[in-house]
Short mmCIF file of C-alpha atoms and ligand atoms in Angstrom, two decimals:
data_model
loop_
_atom_site.label_atom_id
_atom_site.label_comp_id
_atom_site.label_asym_id
_atom_site.label_seq_id
_atom_site.Cartn_x
_atom_site.Cartn_y
_atom_site.Cartn_z
CA MET P 152 -165.93 16.52 16.42
CA THR P 153 -167.45 14.11 13.91
CA ALA P 154 -165.95 10.63 13.69
CA ALA P 155 -164.64 9.08 10.49
CA PRO P 156 -167.45 8.55 7.97
CA ARG P 157 -169.07 5.15 8.03
CA ALA P 158 -171.04 3.40 5.35
CA ALA P 159 -174.82 3.29 5.69
CA THR P 160 -175.30 -0.29 6.79
CA SER P 161 -178.74 -1.52 5.83
CA SER P 162 -180.86 -1.13 2.77
CA ALA P 163 -183.78 -0.48 5.17
CA SER P 164 -186.09 -1.95 2.56
CA HIS P 165 -186.94 -5.02 4.63
CA LEU P 166 -190.28 -4.83 6.37
CA GLU P 167 -189.33 -5.51 9.96
CA LEU P 168 -187.13 -3.77 12.46
CA PRO P 169 -183.97 -5.67 13.37
CA ASP P 170 -183.77 -6.94 16.96
CA ARG P 171 -180.31 -5.46 17.22
CA ALA P 172 -179.06 -2.46 15.28
CA ALA P 173 -175.49 -1.65 14.36
CA SER P 174 -176.46 1.94 13.58
CA ILE P 175 -179.40 4.21 14.34
CA VAL P 176 -180.03 4.45 10.57
CA ASP P 177 -181.01 0.77 10.59
CA LEU P 178 -183.98 1.76 12.74
CA VAL P 179 -185.50 4.13 10.17
CA GLY P 180 -188.93 3.07 8.93
CA HIS P 181 -191.03 0.02 9.85
CA THR P 182 -193.44 2.24 11.77
CA PRO P 183 -196.73 0.85 13.13
CA LEU P 184 -200.31 1.52 12.01
CA LEU P 185 -202.64 2.67 14.78
CA ASP P 186 -206.34 1.88 14.41
CA VAL P 187 -208.14 5.20 14.94
CA THR P 188 -211.58 3.95 13.83
CA ALA P 189 -212.89 4.27 17.40
CA LEU P 190 -212.70 8.08 17.14
CA GLY P 191 -216.01 7.75 15.33
CA LEU P 192 -215.20 9.82 12.26
CA ALA P 193 -216.82 7.41 9.79
CA ARG P 194 -220.47 7.27 8.81
CA SER P 195 -220.50 3.52 8.17
CA PRO P 196 -219.23 0.75 10.48
CA ARG P 197 -217.61 -0.81 7.41
CA VAL P 198 -215.05 2.00 7.15
CA ARG P 199 -211.79 1.59 9.04
CA LEU P 200 -209.17 4.27 9.62
CA TYR P 201 -205.50 3.67 10.36
CA ALA P 202 -202.72 6.16 11.08
CA LYS P 203 -199.09 5.37 10.32
CA LEU P 204 -197.14 6.72 13.28
CA GLU P 205 -194.02 8.19 11.71
CA GLY P 206 -193.02 9.76 15.02
CA PHE P 207 -191.59 6.32 15.87
CA ASN P 208 -188.71 6.92 13.46
CA PRO P 209 -185.48 7.46 15.41
CA GLY P 210 -185.24 11.14 14.41
CA GLY P 211 -188.89 11.55 15.34
CA SER P 212 -190.48 12.07 11.91
CA VAL P 213 -191.29 10.78 8.44
CA LYS P 214 -188.36 12.86 7.18
CA ASP P 215 -185.85 10.25 8.40
CA ARG P 216 -186.80 8.19 5.35
CA ALA P 217 -186.21 10.88 2.72
CA ALA P 218 -183.04 12.12 4.44
CA LEU P 219 -181.57 8.60 4.63
CA TRP P 220 -182.32 7.81 1.00
CA MET P 221 -180.84 11.13 -0.18
CA VAL P 222 -177.68 10.70 1.88
CA ARG P 223 -177.25 7.07 0.80
CA ASP P 224 -177.65 8.09 -2.82
CA GLY P 225 -175.09 10.86 -2.31
CA LEU P 226 -172.65 8.23 -1.02
CA LYS P 227 -173.45 5.83 -3.86
CA THR P 228 -173.01 8.42 -6.60
CA GLY P 229 -169.90 9.90 -4.97
CA LYS P 230 -171.49 13.33 -4.52
CA LEU P 231 -171.02 12.85 -0.77
CA HIS P 232 -167.62 11.60 0.34
CA PRO P 233 -165.24 12.07 3.27
CA GLY P 234 -164.26 15.72 3.52
CA LYS P 235 -167.71 16.97 2.50
CA THR P 236 -170.31 18.57 4.74
CA ILE P 237 -174.05 17.99 4.36
CA LEU P 238 -175.68 21.41 3.92
CA ASP P 239 -179.34 22.38 3.87
CA SER P 240 -181.68 25.20 4.76
CA THR P 241 -184.29 23.70 7.01
CA SER P 242 -185.24 24.20 10.60
CA GLY P 243 -187.87 21.50 10.45
CA ASN P 244 -187.96 17.74 10.49
CA THR P 245 -185.60 17.35 7.53
CA GLY P 246 -182.91 19.30 9.37
CA ILE P 247 -183.26 17.08 12.42
CA ALA P 248 -183.18 13.94 10.24
CA LEU P 249 -180.08 15.07 8.35
CA ALA P 250 -178.35 16.02 11.60
CA MET P 251 -179.09 12.57 13.06
CA ILE P 252 -177.97 10.67 9.95
CA GLY P 253 -174.85 12.82 9.53
CA ALA P 254 -173.88 12.10 13.15
CA ALA P 255 -174.54 8.37 12.72
CA LEU P 256 -172.54 8.10 9.49
CA GLY P 257 -169.74 10.44 10.53
CA TYR P 258 -170.44 13.37 8.19
CA PRO P 259 -170.57 16.95 9.46
CA VAL P 260 -173.90 18.75 8.91
CA THR P 261 -174.50 22.49 8.53
CA LEU P 262 -178.06 23.77 8.65
CA VAL P 263 -179.18 27.28 7.81
CA ALA P 264 -182.26 28.41 9.74
CA PRO P 265 -184.04 31.69 10.53
CA ASP P 266 -182.80 33.07 13.88
CA ASN P 267 -186.33 33.04 15.34
CA VAL P 268 -186.76 29.25 15.10
CA SER P 269 -187.91 27.78 18.41
CA ARG P 270 -185.46 26.77 21.15
CA GLU P 271 -186.59 23.15 20.95
CA ARG P 272 -185.67 23.10 17.26
CA LYS P 273 -182.25 24.67 17.81
CA ARG P 274 -181.52 22.19 20.59
CA ALA P 275 -182.75 19.21 18.58
CA MET P 276 -180.37 20.01 15.73
CA THR P 277 -177.34 20.96 17.81
CA ALA P 278 -177.82 17.90 20.04
CA PHE P 279 -176.92 15.81 16.99
CA GLY P 280 -173.75 17.89 16.56
CA ALA P 281 -174.99 19.93 13.58
CA GLU P 282 -173.65 23.43 13.03
CA LEU P 283 -176.42 26.03 12.86
CA ILE P 284 -176.03 29.19 10.79
CA PHE P 285 -178.70 31.81 11.29
CA SER P 286 -180.40 33.94 8.69
CA SER P 287 -182.63 36.87 9.56
CA GLY P 288 -185.89 35.76 11.18
CA MET P 289 -187.57 38.70 9.38
CA GLU P 290 -186.85 37.00 6.05
CA GLY P 291 -188.44 33.68 7.07
CA SER P 292 -187.54 30.44 5.34
CA ASP P 293 -186.76 32.26 2.06
CA GLY P 294 -183.94 34.10 3.87
CA ALA P 295 -182.50 30.75 4.97
CA ILE P 296 -182.76 29.35 1.43
CA LEU P 297 -180.92 32.37 -0.02
CA LEU P 298 -178.15 32.27 2.59
CA CYS P 299 -177.75 28.52 2.01
CA ARG P 300 -177.42 29.10 -1.75
CA LYS P 301 -174.81 31.78 -1.09
CA LEU P 302 -172.74 29.44 1.11
CA LEU P 303 -172.94 26.74 -1.54
CA ALA P 304 -171.94 29.14 -4.33
CA GLU P 305 -168.92 30.35 -2.34
CA THR P 306 -167.39 26.89 -1.78
CA PRO P 307 -169.36 24.29 -3.79
CA GLU P 308 -166.61 21.67 -3.37
CA ARG P 309 -167.13 21.73 0.43
CA PHE P 310 -170.77 20.73 0.49
CA PHE P 311 -173.32 18.07 -0.39
CA LYS P 312 -176.79 19.61 -0.60
CA PRO P 313 -179.55 16.96 -0.69
CA ASP P 314 -182.25 19.40 -1.95
CA GLN P 315 -185.38 17.53 -0.83
CA TYR P 316 -187.70 19.52 -3.13
CA ALA P 317 -186.01 18.29 -6.29
CA ASN P 318 -184.23 15.09 -5.24
CA PRO P 319 -185.98 11.98 -6.70
CA MET P 320 -184.63 9.98 -3.74
CA ASN P 321 -187.17 11.76 -1.54
CA PRO P 322 -190.24 10.08 -3.15
CA GLN P 323 -188.14 6.97 -3.83
CA ALA P 324 -187.70 6.48 -0.06
CA HIS P 325 -191.48 6.22 0.26
CA TYR P 326 -191.82 4.05 -2.84
CA GLU P 327 -189.36 1.58 -1.32
CA SER P 328 -190.38 1.74 2.34
CA THR P 329 -193.62 3.53 3.32
CA GLY P 330 -195.68 2.07 0.45
CA PRO P 331 -194.63 -1.59 0.95
CA GLU P 332 -195.09 -1.24 4.73
CA ILE P 333 -198.69 -0.03 4.31
CA TRP P 334 -199.48 -2.71 1.75
CA GLU P 335 -198.08 -5.39 4.05
CA ALA P 336 -199.67 -4.07 7.25
CA THR P 337 -203.16 -3.95 5.70
CA GLY P 338 -202.77 -7.25 3.87
CA GLY P 339 -203.42 -5.33 0.64
CA ARG P 340 -206.82 -4.13 1.88
CA VAL P 341 -206.01 -0.40 1.82
CA THR P 342 -208.49 1.50 -0.38
CA HIS P 343 -207.51 5.13 0.33
CA PHE P 344 -204.16 6.68 1.14
CA VAL P 345 -204.11 10.14 2.71
CA ALA P 346 -201.05 12.32 3.31
CA SER P 347 -200.44 16.00 3.92
CA ILE P 348 -198.12 17.72 1.45
CA GLY P 349 -194.87 19.61 2.08
CA THR P 350 -192.34 18.62 -0.54
CA GLY P 351 -194.84 16.03 -1.79
CA GLY P 352 -192.29 13.23 -1.34
CA THR P 353 -194.48 11.10 0.92
CA ILE P 354 -197.60 11.21 -1.22
CA MET P 355 -195.79 10.83 -4.56
CA GLY P 356 -193.65 7.83 -3.58
CA THR P 357 -196.19 5.99 -1.42
CA GLY P 358 -199.00 6.72 -3.89
CA ARG P 359 -196.98 5.38 -6.81
CA TYR P 360 -196.20 2.13 -5.00
CA LEU P 361 -199.77 1.54 -3.84
CA LYS P 362 -201.22 2.27 -7.28
CA GLU P 363 -198.82 -0.19 -8.85
CA ARG P 364 -200.14 -2.84 -6.45
CA ASN P 365 -203.77 -1.86 -6.98
CA PRO P 366 -204.70 0.97 -9.39
CA ALA P 367 -208.08 1.38 -7.64
CA ILE P 368 -206.45 2.75 -4.48
CA GLN P 369 -207.33 6.43 -4.14
CA VAL P 370 -204.41 8.74 -3.37
CA VAL P 371 -205.64 11.83 -1.54
CA ALA P 372 -203.68 14.92 -0.46
CA ALA P 373 -204.54 16.96 2.62
CA GLU P 374 -203.71 20.55 1.69
CA PRO P 375 -203.97 23.76 3.76
CA ASP P 376 -207.10 25.58 2.56
CA ASP P 377 -205.36 28.94 2.38
CA ALA P 378 -201.99 30.49 1.57
CA LEU P 379 -201.85 31.90 5.11
CA HIS P 380 -202.19 28.84 7.30
CA GLY P 381 -200.83 27.48 10.56
CA LEU P 382 -199.97 23.97 9.42
CA GLU P 383 -196.21 23.90 9.87
CA GLY P 384 -194.32 21.84 7.30
CA LEU P 385 -197.18 21.94 4.76
CA LYS P 386 -197.58 23.80 1.48
CA HIS P 387 -200.60 25.44 -0.10
CA MET P 388 -199.49 24.47 -3.59
CA ALA P 389 -201.60 26.99 -5.53
CA SER P 390 -199.73 29.89 -3.89
CA SER P 391 -196.30 28.23 -3.57
CA ILE P 392 -193.33 27.44 -5.71
CA VAL P 393 -194.30 23.89 -6.73
CA PRO P 394 -191.53 21.37 -5.87
CA PRO P 395 -190.15 19.61 -8.98
CA ILE P 396 -190.83 16.19 -7.38
CA TYR P 397 -194.54 17.00 -6.93
CA HIS P 398 -196.94 16.01 -9.75
CA GLU P 399 -200.45 16.96 -8.85
CA GLU P 400 -201.95 15.17 -11.85
CA ARG P 401 -201.02 11.84 -10.21
CA LEU P 402 -203.31 12.49 -7.25
CA ASP P 403 -206.92 11.36 -7.26
CA ARG P 404 -208.02 14.22 -5.09
CA LYS P 405 -206.99 17.10 -2.84
CA VAL P 406 -208.99 17.89 0.30
CA PRO P 407 -208.63 21.47 1.60
CA VAL P 408 -208.01 21.59 5.36
CA PRO P 409 -208.76 24.63 7.53
CA THR P 410 -206.07 25.21 10.18
CA ASP P 411 -208.54 25.35 13.09
CA ALA P 412 -210.19 22.06 12.06
CA ALA P 413 -206.77 20.34 11.98
CA TYR P 414 -205.87 21.79 15.40
CA ASP P 415 -209.20 20.65 16.90
CA LEU P 416 -208.56 17.12 15.68
CA VAL P 417 -205.08 17.17 17.26
CA TYR P 418 -206.71 18.09 20.59
CA GLU P 419 -209.41 15.46 20.18
CA LEU P 420 -206.93 12.74 19.30
CA GLY P 421 -204.74 13.61 22.29
CA ALA P 422 -207.63 13.64 24.74
CA ARG P 423 -209.47 10.63 23.36
CA SER P 424 -206.78 8.30 22.04
CA GLY P 425 -203.68 9.16 24.06
CA VAL P 426 -201.73 10.14 20.96
CA VAL P 427 -200.44 13.70 20.75
CA VAL P 428 -199.36 14.52 17.20
CA GLY P 429 -198.26 17.54 15.18
CA GLN P 430 -200.55 19.75 13.14
CA SER P 431 -199.82 18.04 9.82
CA SER P 432 -201.21 14.83 11.35
CA GLY P 433 -204.31 16.80 12.30
CA ALA P 434 -204.54 17.86 8.65
CA ALA P 435 -204.34 14.23 7.46
CA LEU P 436 -206.98 13.23 10.00
CA CYS P 437 -209.24 16.07 8.85
CA ALA P 438 -209.02 15.01 5.18
CA SER P 439 -209.57 11.39 6.21
CA ARG P 440 -212.70 12.42 8.11
CA THR P 441 -214.05 14.02 4.92
CA LEU P 442 -213.56 10.70 3.09
CA ALA P 443 -214.87 8.63 5.99
CA ARG P 444 -218.12 10.59 6.00
CA GLU P 445 -218.66 9.83 2.31
CA LEU P 446 -217.78 6.13 2.15
CA ASP P 447 -219.92 3.04 2.74
CA ASP P 448 -216.88 0.85 3.18
CA GLY P 449 -213.14 1.15 2.89
CA VAL P 450 -209.76 1.07 4.59
CA ILE P 451 -208.27 4.54 4.90
CA VAL P 452 -204.58 4.76 5.78
CA MET P 453 -203.20 8.18 6.68
CA ILE P 454 -199.75 9.40 7.58
CA PHE P 455 -199.07 11.02 10.95
CA PRO P 456 -195.68 12.62 10.13
CA ASP P 457 -194.54 13.24 13.72
CA PHE P 458 -195.60 13.45 17.36
CA GLY P 459 -196.70 16.64 19.04
CA ASP P 460 -193.83 17.16 21.47
CA ARG P 461 -192.03 19.22 18.78
CA TYR P 462 -194.81 21.81 18.84
CA LEU P 463 -195.71 22.21 22.50
CA SER P 464 -194.52 25.83 22.55
CA THR P 465 -196.14 26.80 19.24
CA ASN P 466 -199.49 28.35 18.32
CA LEU P 467 -200.91 24.86 17.92
CA TRP P 468 -201.60 24.78 21.63
CA THR P 469 -202.88 28.33 22.19
CA GLY P 470 -206.46 27.30 21.32
CA TRP P 471 -206.46 24.16 23.41
CA SER P 472 -208.12 25.50 26.58
CA GLU P 473 -210.92 27.03 24.49
CA TRP P 474 -211.46 23.67 22.82
CA LEU P 475 -211.51 21.95 26.20
CA LYS P 476 -214.11 24.40 27.53
CA ARG P 477 -216.30 23.84 24.48
CA HIS P 478 -216.06 20.08 24.87
CA ARG P 479 -216.68 20.06 28.60
CA ARG P 480 -219.86 22.03 27.99
CA ALA P 481 -220.93 19.73 25.14
C1 PLP B 594 -194.44 17.93 10.03
C2 PLP B 594 -194.50 17.60 8.58
N1 PLP B 594 -195.60 17.04 8.09
C3 PLP B 594 -195.71 16.74 6.79
C4 PLP B 594 -194.70 16.98 5.89
C5 PLP B 594 -194.91 16.65 4.45
O1 PLP B 594 -194.13 15.63 3.98
P1 PLP B 594 -193.61 15.65 2.48
O2 PLP B 594 -192.49 16.64 2.42
O3 PLP B 594 -193.13 14.27 2.22
O4 PLP B 594 -194.72 16.07 1.59
C6 PLP B 594 -193.53 17.56 6.38
C7 PLP B 594 -192.40 17.86 5.53
O5 PLP B 594 -192.36 18.53 4.57
C8 PLP B 594 -193.42 17.86 7.75
O6 PLP B 594 -192.30 18.41 8.28
#
């Protein structure tokens, strides 16, 4: 069903969206900063907070950047060429981004996902024409990883596997796009950069760029406070296999985020700012609040990796009516 492969058209390293796009991949990046200072999280009026709304990427998340850079690099190095299929084991934002980019560039995409992944997710990936192969839901994401490895081992010549956890193009995407966009949008005034961590690509690449521009900028990770957490897409590094692209020693600080605090901030943001985001945005907001309560002045920029419509049927929203009751009483 996929058309003949096409070359990725733009370098996407320019800082503005084109008025007209030849391909959906030209619309990756260039996302806006939203001023969220009015939420009142800061102690001092001289602290400003901005959220970079990555949900405005065409595939709906920050992962469009990493996926595009990895695919482009595959094309450049010849690891991806006509006849090959893009293969990965992800049911999350990276899967959706790869499916979108594969469709746009004319490469078939096969994604391995646990069979209990939500209907919205299945639809989002298949809508882009990706083939979904299911692993046992009982085995979680590890089951999908193992099945993906097996498929690759059986016919390695058939596939291109981007491997976001080890691929240097993942942080490079943020070094070349997210970092310069934040620097430009704040006129170089950013003092703190906050991102939640999954593969670590966003924080490593953006942090490296910003520190090269100004070594005083503090790079702060929002991390789930416990191995068992409800912050989809994020890793509690101390209890996880640490991704090869992630170098904790390059961070200035990690702020532990309780799941319920992140969820509450998602509800608050939705009700008070008209922006419904996913739980990893709530985590970034929670860590930013910790900083904002400490600082006398500063410009905090955080990443909101996606919008909340991807999670409307998940546990994120089960506590919402309780929260509303509490806040109506308050
Ligand atoms: C929803 C969501 N938020 C945050 C992240 C973290 O981004 P990164 O992998 O760049 O650390 C991811 C991906 O892993 C994600 O899917």
